[in-house]
PDB file of C-alpha atoms in Angstrom:
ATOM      1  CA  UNK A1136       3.386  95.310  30.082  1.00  0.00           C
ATOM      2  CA  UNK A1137       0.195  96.096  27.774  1.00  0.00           C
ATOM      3  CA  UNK A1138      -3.086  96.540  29.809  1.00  0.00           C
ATOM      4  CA  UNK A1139      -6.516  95.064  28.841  1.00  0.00           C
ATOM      5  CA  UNK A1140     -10.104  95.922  29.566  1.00  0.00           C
ATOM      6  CA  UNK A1141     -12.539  93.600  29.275  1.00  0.00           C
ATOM      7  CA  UNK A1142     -16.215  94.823  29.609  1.00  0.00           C
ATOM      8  CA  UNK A1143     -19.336  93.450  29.709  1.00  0.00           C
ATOM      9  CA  UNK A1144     -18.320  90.543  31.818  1.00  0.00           C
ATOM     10  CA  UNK A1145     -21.419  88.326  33.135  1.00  0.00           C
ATOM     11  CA  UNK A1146     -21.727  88.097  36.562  1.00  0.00           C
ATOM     12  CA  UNK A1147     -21.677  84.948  36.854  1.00  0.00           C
ATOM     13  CA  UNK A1148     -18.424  84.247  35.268  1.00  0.00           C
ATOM     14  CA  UNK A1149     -16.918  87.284  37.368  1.00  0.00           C
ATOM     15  CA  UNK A1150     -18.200  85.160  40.488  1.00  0.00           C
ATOM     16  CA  UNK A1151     -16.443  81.939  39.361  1.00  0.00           C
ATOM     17  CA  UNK A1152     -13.190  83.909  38.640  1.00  0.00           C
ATOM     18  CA  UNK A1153     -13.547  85.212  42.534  1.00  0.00           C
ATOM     19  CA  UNK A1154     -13.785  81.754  43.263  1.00  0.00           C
ATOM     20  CA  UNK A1155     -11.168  80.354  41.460  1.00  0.00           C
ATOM     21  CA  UNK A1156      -8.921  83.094  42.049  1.00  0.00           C
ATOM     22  CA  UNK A1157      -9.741  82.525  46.064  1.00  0.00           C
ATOM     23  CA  UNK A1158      -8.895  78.712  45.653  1.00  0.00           C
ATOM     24  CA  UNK A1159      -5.840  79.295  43.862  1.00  0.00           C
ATOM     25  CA  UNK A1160      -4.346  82.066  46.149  1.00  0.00           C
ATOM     26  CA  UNK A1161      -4.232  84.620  43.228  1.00  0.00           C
ATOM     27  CA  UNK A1162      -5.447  87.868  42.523  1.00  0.00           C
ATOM     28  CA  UNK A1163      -8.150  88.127  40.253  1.00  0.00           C
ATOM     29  CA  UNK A1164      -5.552  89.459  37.694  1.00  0.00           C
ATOM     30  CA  UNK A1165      -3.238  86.813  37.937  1.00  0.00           C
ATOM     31  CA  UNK A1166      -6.151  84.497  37.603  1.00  0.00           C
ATOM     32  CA  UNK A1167      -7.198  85.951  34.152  1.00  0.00           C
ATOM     33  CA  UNK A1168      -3.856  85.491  32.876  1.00  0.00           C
ATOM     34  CA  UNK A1169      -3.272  81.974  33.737  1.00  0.00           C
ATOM     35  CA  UNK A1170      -6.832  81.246  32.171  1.00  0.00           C
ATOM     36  CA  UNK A1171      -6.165  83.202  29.695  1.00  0.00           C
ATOM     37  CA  UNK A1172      -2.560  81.352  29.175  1.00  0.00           C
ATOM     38  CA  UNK A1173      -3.908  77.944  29.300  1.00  0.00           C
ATOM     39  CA  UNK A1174      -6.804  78.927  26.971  1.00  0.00           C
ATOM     40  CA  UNK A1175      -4.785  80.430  24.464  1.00  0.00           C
ATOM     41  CA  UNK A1176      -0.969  78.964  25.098  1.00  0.00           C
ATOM     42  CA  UNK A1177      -1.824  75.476  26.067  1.00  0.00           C
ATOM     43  CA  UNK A1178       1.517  73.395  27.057  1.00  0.00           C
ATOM     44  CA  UNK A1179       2.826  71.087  23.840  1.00  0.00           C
ATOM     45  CA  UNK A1180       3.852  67.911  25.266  1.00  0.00           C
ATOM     46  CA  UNK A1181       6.993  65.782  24.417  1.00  0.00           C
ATOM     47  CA  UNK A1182       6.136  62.620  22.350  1.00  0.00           C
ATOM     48  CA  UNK A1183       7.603  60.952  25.398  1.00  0.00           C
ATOM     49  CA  UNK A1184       4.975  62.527  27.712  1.00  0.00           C
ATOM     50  CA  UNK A1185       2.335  61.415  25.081  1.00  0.00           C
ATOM     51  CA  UNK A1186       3.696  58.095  25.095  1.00  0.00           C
ATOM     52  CA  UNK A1187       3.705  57.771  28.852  1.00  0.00           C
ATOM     53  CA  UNK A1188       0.190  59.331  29.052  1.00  0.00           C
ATOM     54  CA  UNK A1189      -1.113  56.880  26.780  1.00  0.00           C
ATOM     55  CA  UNK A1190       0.425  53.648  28.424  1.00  0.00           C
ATOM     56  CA  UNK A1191      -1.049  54.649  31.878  1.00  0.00           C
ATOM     57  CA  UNK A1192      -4.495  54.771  30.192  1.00  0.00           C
ATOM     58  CA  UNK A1193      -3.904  51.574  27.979  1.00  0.00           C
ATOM     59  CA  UNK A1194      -2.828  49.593  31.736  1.00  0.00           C
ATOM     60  CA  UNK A1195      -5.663  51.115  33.079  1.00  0.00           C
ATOM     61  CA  UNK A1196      -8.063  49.711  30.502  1.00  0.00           C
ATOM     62  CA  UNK A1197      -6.357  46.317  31.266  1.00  0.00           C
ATOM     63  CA  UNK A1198      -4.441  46.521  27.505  1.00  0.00           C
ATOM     64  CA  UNK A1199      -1.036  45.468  27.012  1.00  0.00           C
ATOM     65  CA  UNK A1200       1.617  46.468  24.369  1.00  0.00           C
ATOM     66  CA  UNK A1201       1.802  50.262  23.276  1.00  0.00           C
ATOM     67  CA  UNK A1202      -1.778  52.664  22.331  1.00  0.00           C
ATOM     68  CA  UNK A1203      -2.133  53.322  19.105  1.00  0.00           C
ATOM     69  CA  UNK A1204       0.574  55.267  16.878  1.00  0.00           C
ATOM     70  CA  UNK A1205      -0.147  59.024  16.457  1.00  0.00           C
ATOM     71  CA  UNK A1206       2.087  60.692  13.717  1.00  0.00           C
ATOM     72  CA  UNK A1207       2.945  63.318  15.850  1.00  0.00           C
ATOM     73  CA  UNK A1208       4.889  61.307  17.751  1.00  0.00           C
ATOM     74  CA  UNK A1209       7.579  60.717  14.837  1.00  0.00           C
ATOM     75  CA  UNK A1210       7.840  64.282  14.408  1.00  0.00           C
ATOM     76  CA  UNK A1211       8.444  64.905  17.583  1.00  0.00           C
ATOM     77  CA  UNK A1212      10.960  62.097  18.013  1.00  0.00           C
ATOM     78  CA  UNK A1213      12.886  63.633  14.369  1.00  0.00           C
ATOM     79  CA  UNK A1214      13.464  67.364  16.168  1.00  0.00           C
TER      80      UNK A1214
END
């Protein structure tokens, strides 16, 4: 696997990394690469997890019926 250097890191974000990386049981490098990854390879979710998503928050609002439409959600339903 490639290697990366990153300098000139501030010290305060190199203390929250500790932190988080201390929370999460990682190493520091492993806890770089999942913020990296989630940063810059978020997850896509399934117009049935949007869906789903949404009707939780509608209930919670006290709404009934469906949320709104959002295109993607036909294009995701056509694949």
């Amino acid at each position: 696997m490639p290697n990366l250097t990153i300098k000139q890191i501030p010290e305060e974000l190199l203390q929250a990394l500790r932190e988080r990386a201390e929370i999460t049981g990682r190493s520091m490098n492993r806890e770089v690469i999942a913020c990296l990854q989630s940063a810059v390879m978020p997850a896509k979710q399934t117009a049935q997890e949007i869906i789903a998503e949404r009707k939780a928050l509608w209930q919670d609002l006290g709404m009934e019926g469906l949320p709104p439409y959002h295109p993607s959600m036909k294009r995701e339903g056509q694949k």
